[in-house]
Coordinates of C-alpha atoms and ligand atoms in Angstrom, one line a residue:
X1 CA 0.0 0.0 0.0
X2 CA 1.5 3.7 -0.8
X3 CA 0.0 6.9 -0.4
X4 CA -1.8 8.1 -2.9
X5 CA -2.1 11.8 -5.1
X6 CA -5.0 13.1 -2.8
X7 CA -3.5 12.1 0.4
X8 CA -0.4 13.4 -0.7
X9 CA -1.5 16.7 -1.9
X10 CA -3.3 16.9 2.0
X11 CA 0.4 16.2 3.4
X12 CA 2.1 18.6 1.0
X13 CA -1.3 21.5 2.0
X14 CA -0.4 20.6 5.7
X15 CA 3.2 20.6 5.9
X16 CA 2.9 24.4 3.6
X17 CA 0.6 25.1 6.4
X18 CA 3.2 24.2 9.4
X19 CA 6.1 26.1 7.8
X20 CA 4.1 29.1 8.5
X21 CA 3.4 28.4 12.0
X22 CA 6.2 29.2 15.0
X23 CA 5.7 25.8 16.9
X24 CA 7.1 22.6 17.4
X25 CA 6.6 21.1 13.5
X26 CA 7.6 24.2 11.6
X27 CA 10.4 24.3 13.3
X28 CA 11.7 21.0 12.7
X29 CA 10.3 21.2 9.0
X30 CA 12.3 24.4 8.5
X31 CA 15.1 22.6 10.3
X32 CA 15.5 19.5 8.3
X33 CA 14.9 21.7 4.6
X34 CA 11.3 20.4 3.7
X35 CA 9.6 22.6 1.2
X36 CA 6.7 19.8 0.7
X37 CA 6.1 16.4 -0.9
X38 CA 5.1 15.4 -4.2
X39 CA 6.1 11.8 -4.7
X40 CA 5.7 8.6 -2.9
X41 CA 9.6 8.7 -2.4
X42 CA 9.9 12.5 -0.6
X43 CA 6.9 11.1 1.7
X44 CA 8.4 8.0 2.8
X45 CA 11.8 10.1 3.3
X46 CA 10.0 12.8 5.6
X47 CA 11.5 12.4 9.2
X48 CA 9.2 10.5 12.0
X49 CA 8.2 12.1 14.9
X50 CA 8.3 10.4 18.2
X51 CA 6.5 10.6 21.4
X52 CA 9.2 12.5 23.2
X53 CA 9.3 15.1 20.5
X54 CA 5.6 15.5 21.9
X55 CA 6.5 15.6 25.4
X56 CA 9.1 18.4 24.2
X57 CA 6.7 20.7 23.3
X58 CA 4.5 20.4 26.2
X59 CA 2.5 22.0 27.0
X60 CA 1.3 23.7 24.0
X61 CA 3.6 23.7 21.9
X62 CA 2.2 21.4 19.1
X63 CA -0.3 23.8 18.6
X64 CA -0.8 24.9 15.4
X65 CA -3.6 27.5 14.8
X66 CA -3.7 30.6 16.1
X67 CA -4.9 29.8 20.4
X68 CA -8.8 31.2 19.5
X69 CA -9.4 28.4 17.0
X70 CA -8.6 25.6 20.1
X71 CA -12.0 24.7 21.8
X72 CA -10.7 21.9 23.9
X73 CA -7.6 20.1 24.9
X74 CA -6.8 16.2 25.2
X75 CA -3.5 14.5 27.3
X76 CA -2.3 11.4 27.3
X77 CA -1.5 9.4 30.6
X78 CA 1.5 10.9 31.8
X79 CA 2.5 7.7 33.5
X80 CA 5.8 7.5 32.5
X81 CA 7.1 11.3 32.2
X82 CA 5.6 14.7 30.8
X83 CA 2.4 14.2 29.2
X84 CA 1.3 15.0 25.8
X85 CA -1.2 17.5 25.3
X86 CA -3.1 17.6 21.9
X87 CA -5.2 21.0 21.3
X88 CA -8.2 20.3 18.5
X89 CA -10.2 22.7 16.2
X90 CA -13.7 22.9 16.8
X91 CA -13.2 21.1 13.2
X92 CA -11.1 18.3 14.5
X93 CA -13.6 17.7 17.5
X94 CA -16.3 17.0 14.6
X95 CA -14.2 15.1 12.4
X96 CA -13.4 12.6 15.4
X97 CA -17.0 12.3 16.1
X98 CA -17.7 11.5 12.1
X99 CA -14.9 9.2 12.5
X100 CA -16.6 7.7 15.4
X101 CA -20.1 7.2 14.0
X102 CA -18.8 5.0 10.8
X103 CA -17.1 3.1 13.4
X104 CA -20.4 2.8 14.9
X105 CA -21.6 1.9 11.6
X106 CA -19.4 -0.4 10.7
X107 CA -20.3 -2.7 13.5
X108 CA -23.9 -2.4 12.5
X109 CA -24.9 0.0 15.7
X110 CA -28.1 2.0 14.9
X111 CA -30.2 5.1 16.4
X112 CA -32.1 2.9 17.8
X113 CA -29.2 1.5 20.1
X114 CA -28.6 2.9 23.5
X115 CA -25.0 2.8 24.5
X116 CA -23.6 2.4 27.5
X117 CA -20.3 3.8 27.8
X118 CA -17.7 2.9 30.4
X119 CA -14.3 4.0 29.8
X120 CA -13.5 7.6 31.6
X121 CA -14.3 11.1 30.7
X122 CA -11.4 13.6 31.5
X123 CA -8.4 14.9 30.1
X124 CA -8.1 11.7 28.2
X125 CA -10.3 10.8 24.7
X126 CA -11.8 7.7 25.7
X127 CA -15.4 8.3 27.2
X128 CA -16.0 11.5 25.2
X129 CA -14.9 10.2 22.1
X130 CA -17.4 7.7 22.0
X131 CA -20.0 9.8 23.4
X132 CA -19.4 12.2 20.5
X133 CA -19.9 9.2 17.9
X134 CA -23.0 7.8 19.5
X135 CA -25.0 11.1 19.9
X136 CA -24.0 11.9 16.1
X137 CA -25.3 8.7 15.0
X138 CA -28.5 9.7 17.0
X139 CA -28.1 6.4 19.8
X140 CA -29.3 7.6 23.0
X141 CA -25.8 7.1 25.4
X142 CA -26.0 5.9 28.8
X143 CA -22.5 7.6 29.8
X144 CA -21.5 5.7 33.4
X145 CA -17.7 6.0 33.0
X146 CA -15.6 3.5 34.8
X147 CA -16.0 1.7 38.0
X148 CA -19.2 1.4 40.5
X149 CA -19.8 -2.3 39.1
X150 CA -23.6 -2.5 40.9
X151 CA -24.9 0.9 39.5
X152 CA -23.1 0.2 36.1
X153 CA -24.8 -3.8 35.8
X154 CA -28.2 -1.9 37.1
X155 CA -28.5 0.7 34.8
X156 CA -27.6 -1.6 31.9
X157 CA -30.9 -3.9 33.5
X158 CA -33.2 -0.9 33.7
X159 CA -31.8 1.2 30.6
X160 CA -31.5 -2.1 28.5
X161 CA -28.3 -0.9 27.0
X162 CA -27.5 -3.0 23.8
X163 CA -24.1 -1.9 23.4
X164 CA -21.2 -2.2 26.0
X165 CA -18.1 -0.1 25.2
X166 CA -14.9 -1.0 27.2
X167 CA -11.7 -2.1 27.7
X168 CA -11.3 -6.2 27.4
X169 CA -10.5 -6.3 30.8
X170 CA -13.6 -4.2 32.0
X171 CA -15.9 -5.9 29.9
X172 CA -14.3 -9.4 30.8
X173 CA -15.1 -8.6 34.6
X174 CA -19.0 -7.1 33.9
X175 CA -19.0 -10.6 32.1
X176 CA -18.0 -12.6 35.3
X177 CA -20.0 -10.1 37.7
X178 CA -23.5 -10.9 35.7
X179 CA -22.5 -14.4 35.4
X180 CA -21.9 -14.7 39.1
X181 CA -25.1 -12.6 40.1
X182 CA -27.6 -14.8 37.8
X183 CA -29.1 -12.3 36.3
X184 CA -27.6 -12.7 32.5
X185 CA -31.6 -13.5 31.2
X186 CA -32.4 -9.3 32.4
X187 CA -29.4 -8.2 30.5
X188 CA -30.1 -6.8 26.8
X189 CA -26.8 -6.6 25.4
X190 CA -26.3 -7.7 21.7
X191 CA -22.7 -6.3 20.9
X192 CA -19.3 -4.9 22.7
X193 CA -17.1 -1.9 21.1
X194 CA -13.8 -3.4 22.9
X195 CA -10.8 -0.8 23.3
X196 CA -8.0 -1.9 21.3
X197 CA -5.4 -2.7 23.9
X198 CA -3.9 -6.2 23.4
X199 CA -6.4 -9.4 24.3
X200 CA -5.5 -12.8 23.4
X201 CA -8.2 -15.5 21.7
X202 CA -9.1 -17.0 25.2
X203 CA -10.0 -13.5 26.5
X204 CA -11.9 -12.9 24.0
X205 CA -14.1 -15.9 23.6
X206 CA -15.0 -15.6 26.9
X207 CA -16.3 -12.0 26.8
X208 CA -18.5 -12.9 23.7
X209 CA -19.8 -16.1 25.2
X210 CA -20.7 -15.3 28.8
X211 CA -22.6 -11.7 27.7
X212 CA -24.1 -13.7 24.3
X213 CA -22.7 -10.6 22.3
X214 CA -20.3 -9.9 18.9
X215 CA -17.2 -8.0 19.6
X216 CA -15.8 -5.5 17.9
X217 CA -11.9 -4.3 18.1
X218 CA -12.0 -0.3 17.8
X219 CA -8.3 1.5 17.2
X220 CA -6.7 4.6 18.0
X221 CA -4.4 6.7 20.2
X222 CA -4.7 10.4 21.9
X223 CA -2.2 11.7 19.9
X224 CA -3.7 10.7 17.0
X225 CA -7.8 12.6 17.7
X226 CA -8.4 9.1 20.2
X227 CA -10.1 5.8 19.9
X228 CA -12.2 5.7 17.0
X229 CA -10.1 6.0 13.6
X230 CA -10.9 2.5 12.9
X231 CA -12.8 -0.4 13.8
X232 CA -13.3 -4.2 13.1
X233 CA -16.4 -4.7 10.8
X234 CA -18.8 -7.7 11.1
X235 CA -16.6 -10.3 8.9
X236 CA -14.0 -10.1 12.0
X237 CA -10.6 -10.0 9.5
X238 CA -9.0 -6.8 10.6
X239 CA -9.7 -3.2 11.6
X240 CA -10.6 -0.7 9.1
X241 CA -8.8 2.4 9.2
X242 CA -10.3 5.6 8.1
X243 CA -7.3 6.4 5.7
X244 CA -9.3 9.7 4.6
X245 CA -8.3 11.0 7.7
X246 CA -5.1 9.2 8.5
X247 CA -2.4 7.9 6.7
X248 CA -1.1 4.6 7.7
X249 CA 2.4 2.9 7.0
X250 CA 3.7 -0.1 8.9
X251 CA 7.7 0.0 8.8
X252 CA 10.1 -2.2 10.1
X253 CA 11.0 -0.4 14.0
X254 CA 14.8 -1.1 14.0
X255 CA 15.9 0.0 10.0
X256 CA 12.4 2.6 9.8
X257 CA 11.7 1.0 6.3
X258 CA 8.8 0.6 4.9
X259 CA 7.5 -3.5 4.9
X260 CA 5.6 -5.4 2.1
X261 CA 1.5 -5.6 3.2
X262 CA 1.0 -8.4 5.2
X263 CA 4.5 -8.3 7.1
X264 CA 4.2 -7.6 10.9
X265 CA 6.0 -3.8 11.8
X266 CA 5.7 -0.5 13.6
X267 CA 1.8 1.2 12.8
X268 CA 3.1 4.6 11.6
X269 CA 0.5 7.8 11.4
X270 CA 0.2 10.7 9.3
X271 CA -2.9 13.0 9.9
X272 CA -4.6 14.7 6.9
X273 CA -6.9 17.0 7.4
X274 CA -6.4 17.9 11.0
X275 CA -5.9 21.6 12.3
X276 CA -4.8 21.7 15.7
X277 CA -2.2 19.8 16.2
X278 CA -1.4 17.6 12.9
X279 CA 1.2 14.6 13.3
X280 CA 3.5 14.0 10.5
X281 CA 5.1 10.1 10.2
X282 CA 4.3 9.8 13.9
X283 CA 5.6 6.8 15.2
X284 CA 3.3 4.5 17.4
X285 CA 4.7 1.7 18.6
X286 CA 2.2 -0.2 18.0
X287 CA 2.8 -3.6 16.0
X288 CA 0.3 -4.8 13.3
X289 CA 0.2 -5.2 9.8
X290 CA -1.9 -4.2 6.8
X291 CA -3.7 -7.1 5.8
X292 CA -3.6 -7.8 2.2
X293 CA -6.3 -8.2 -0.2
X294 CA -10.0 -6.6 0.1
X295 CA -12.4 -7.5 3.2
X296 CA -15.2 -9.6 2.2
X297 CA -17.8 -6.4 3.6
X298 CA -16.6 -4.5 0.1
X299 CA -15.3 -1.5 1.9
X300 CA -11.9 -0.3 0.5
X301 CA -10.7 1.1 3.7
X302 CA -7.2 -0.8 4.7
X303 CA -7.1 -2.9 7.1
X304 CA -5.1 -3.7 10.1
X305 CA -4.6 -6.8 12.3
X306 CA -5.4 -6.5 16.2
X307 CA -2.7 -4.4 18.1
X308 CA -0.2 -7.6 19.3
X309 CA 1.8 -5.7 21.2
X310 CA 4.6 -3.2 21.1
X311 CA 7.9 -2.2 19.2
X312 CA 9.6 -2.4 22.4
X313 CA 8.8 -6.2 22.8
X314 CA 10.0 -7.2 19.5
X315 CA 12.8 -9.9 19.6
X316 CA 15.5 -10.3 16.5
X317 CA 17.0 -13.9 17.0
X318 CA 18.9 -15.7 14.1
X319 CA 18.1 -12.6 11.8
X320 CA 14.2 -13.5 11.9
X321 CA 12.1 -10.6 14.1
X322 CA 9.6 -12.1 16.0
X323 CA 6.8 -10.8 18.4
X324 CA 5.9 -12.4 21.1
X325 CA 2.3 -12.8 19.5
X326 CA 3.4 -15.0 16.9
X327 CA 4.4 -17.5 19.9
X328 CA 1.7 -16.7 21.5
X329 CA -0.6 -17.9 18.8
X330 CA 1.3 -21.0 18.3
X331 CA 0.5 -21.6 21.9
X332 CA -3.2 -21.0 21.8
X333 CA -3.4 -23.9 19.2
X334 CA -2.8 -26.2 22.0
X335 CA -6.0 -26.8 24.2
X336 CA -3.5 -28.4 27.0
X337 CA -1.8 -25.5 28.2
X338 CA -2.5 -22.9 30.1
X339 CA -2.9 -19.0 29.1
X340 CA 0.7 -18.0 30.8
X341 CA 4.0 -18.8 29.1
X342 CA 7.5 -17.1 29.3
X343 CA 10.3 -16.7 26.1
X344 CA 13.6 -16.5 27.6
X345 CA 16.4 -15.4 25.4
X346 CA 19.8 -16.4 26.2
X347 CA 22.9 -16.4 23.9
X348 CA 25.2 -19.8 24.3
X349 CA 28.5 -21.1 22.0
X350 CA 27.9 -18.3 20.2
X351 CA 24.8 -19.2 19.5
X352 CA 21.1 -17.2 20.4
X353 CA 19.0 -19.6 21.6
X354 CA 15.4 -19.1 22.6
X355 CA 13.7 -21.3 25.4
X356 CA 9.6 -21.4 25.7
X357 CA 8.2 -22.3 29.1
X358 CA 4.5 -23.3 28.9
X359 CA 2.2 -24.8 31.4
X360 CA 0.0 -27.8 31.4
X361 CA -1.5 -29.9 34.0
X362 CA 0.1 -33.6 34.8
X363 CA -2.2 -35.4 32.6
X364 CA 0.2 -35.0 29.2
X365 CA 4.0 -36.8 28.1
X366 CA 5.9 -34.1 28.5
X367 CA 8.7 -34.7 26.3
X368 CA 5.9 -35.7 23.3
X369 CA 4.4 -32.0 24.1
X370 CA 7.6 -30.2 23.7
X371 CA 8.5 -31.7 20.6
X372 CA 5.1 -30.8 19.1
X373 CA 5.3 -27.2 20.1
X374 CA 9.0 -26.9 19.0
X375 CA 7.9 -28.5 15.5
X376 CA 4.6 -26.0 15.3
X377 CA 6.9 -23.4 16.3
X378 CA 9.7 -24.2 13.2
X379 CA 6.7 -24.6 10.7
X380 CA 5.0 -20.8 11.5
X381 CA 8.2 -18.8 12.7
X382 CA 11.3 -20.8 10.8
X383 CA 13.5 -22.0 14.1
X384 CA 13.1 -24.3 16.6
X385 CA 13.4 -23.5 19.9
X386 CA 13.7 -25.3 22.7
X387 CA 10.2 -25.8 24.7
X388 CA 9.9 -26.4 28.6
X389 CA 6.9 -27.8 29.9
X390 CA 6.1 -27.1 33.5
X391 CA 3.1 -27.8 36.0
X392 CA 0.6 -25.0 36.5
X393 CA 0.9 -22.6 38.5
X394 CA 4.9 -22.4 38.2
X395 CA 5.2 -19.2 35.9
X396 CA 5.4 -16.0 37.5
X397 CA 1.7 -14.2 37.0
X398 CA 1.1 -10.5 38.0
X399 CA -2.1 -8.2 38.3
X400 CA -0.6 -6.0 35.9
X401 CA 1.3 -6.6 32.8
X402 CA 3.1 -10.2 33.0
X403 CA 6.7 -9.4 31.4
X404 CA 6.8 -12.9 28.8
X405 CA 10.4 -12.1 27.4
X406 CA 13.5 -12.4 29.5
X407 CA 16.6 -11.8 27.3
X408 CA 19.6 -12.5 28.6
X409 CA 21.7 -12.2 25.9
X410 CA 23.4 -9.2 26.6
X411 CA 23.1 -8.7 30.5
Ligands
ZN1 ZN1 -14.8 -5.4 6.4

């Protein structure tokens, strides 16, 4: 997939546009010599931005209208350092909201839904941005927010909400809570809008079966307007991405090159049309791919896979990159382990080895178990490595984020 003529002529309008402007992208335009783009090549050599340069030019420094244009401000978490802050048009605030209501649309959500929304209002985009989408497709919204479990299962009882939108781990504990308190025959749901962090299979399958709904993956990131620039349609084969709004490249995160469709990479953004604070090449960290070929729904929009995981976690061993997903899916094949494994990565004669610990219950030969994995593993990935079967319960777990690559190579 390469840009094409009209998106290119939005990136060459926006980047004329930023020259102009005394803030954080004119600047580095005007630094690195860009004049604007008008081939496929100049695009793909335009510099990336990062998230740092973001935190730079806190806090308004990615502004890029003059201040009485900006009718609102969004942040990203600041968990780890300065946050972002990302000032939008009164323009950009709409165009979001479109965005929003064709993801709607895509997962077949009508005005005659009601929608109940759980993930927080704030400085962040999450509860807003859907509330914007919903009240533009004309659903009535039943905004809760996070937490309060009783009021949130009650209101969805008495407002017979028929959409739940939440994170996969929000929705997978309304799922247990209803399941637990019997009372799955007063609930109305039909489908879930599920936050696109990363969810295995399992996760998954469990959500749609205990709440009796269809799931749908929606995409996007703070920086980039919020949640809502694409969405999963009803055939389940990939997120659309609204690519009249955003540009999307997937390159390889350690050489920054562009990869053929269908290879796994870096999800890099370019914004088109937006005023406040366009991004140019920003870099996500997110790793997908573009999936080949055309969805069988007709639409032409790209598509993406589901988010499996970050740059950050990608391992190079024996010149092959791998992400820990690609193991992970491997795994999931096999019914006899359990949902927690760990890849340790160790380097030995001069040689990078990888190990795999998995977990089953006593009930399995070992040794026969290993070699099927290690085989499964050589067949999808193109090494073996060596497998380690152990009894449940034996693998570190953790609340939080379970680290599932240890490499040792270079301590
Ligand atoms: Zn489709």
């Amino acid at each position: 997939m390469k840009i094409n003529d009209v998106q290119l002529g939005q990136v060459d309008r926006q980047i004329k546009r930023l020259l102009n402007v005394d803030n954080f992208y004119g600047k580095k335009l005007r630094e690195a010599g860009i004049s604007g783009v008008s081939s496929v090549e100049e695009f793909e050599g335009l510099p990336f931005s990062q998230k740092q340069d973001l935190r730079d030019a806190y806090p308004l420094g990615l502004m890029a209208v003059p201040e009485e244009e900006i009718v609102r401000i969004h942040s990203s978490s600041g968990t780890t350092g300065t946050p972002v802050i990302i000032p939008y048009t009164a323009k950009d605030v709409d165009d979001w909201a479109e965005m929003f209501k064709r993801c709607y649309e895509f997962a077949g959500i009508t005005a005659k839904d009601r929608i109940q929304i759980t993930p927080g209002y704030g400085l962040w985009t999450a509860g807003i941005g859907f509330q914007n989408g919903a009240e533009k497709l004309g659903a009535m919204v039943v905004p809760m927010g996070p937490g309060n479990t009783n009021k949130q299962i009650q209101m969805m009882m008495d407002m017979k909400s028929t959409v739940i939108t939440a994170t996969s781990s929000y929705a997978l504990l309304l799922a247990e809570e209803i399941e637990k308190r019997g009372v799955k025959d007063r609930v109305h749901l039909k489908k879930g809008v599920i936050g696109s962090e990363r969810w295995g299979k399992k996760i998954r399958d469990r959500i749609s079966k205990e709440l009796g709904i269809e799931l749908y993956d929606i995409y996007g990131l703070t920086e980039i307007y919020g949640p809502g620039i694409g969405i999963s349609c009803k055939h389940d084969t990939g997120m659309h991405i609204w690519d009249d709004y955003v540009y999307l490249e997937i390159i390889d995160p350690k050489t920054g090159k562009n990869v053929p469709d269908g290879e796994f990479g870096e999800i890099v953004l370019t914004t088109l049309v937006k005023e406040g604070a366009p991004l140019i090449r920003y870099r996500t960290h997110d790793i997908s791919r573009i999936i080949p070929g055309e969805c069988p729904c007709g639409s032409k929009f790209p598509r993406i896979d589901i988010i499996s995981g970050r740059s950050d976690d990608m391992i190079k061993i024996k010149g092959v990159n791998v992400f820990p997903k690609q193991i992970e899916e491997v795994l999931e094949c096999f019914p006899e382990l359990s949902s927690e494994y760990q890849i340790r990565l160790s380097h030995l004669d001069g040689k990078d080895t990888m190990r795999i610990y998995v977990e089953t219950n006593g009930s399995v030969n070992f040794q026969e178990m290993a070699n099927r994995i290690a085989a499964a593993v050589k067949s999808k990935i193109g090494f073996t490595p060596l497998v380690k079967i152990v009894e449940i319960g034996i693998l570190p777990r953790s609340e939080k984020k379970t680290k599932r690559v240890v490499d040792e190579r270079y301590d």
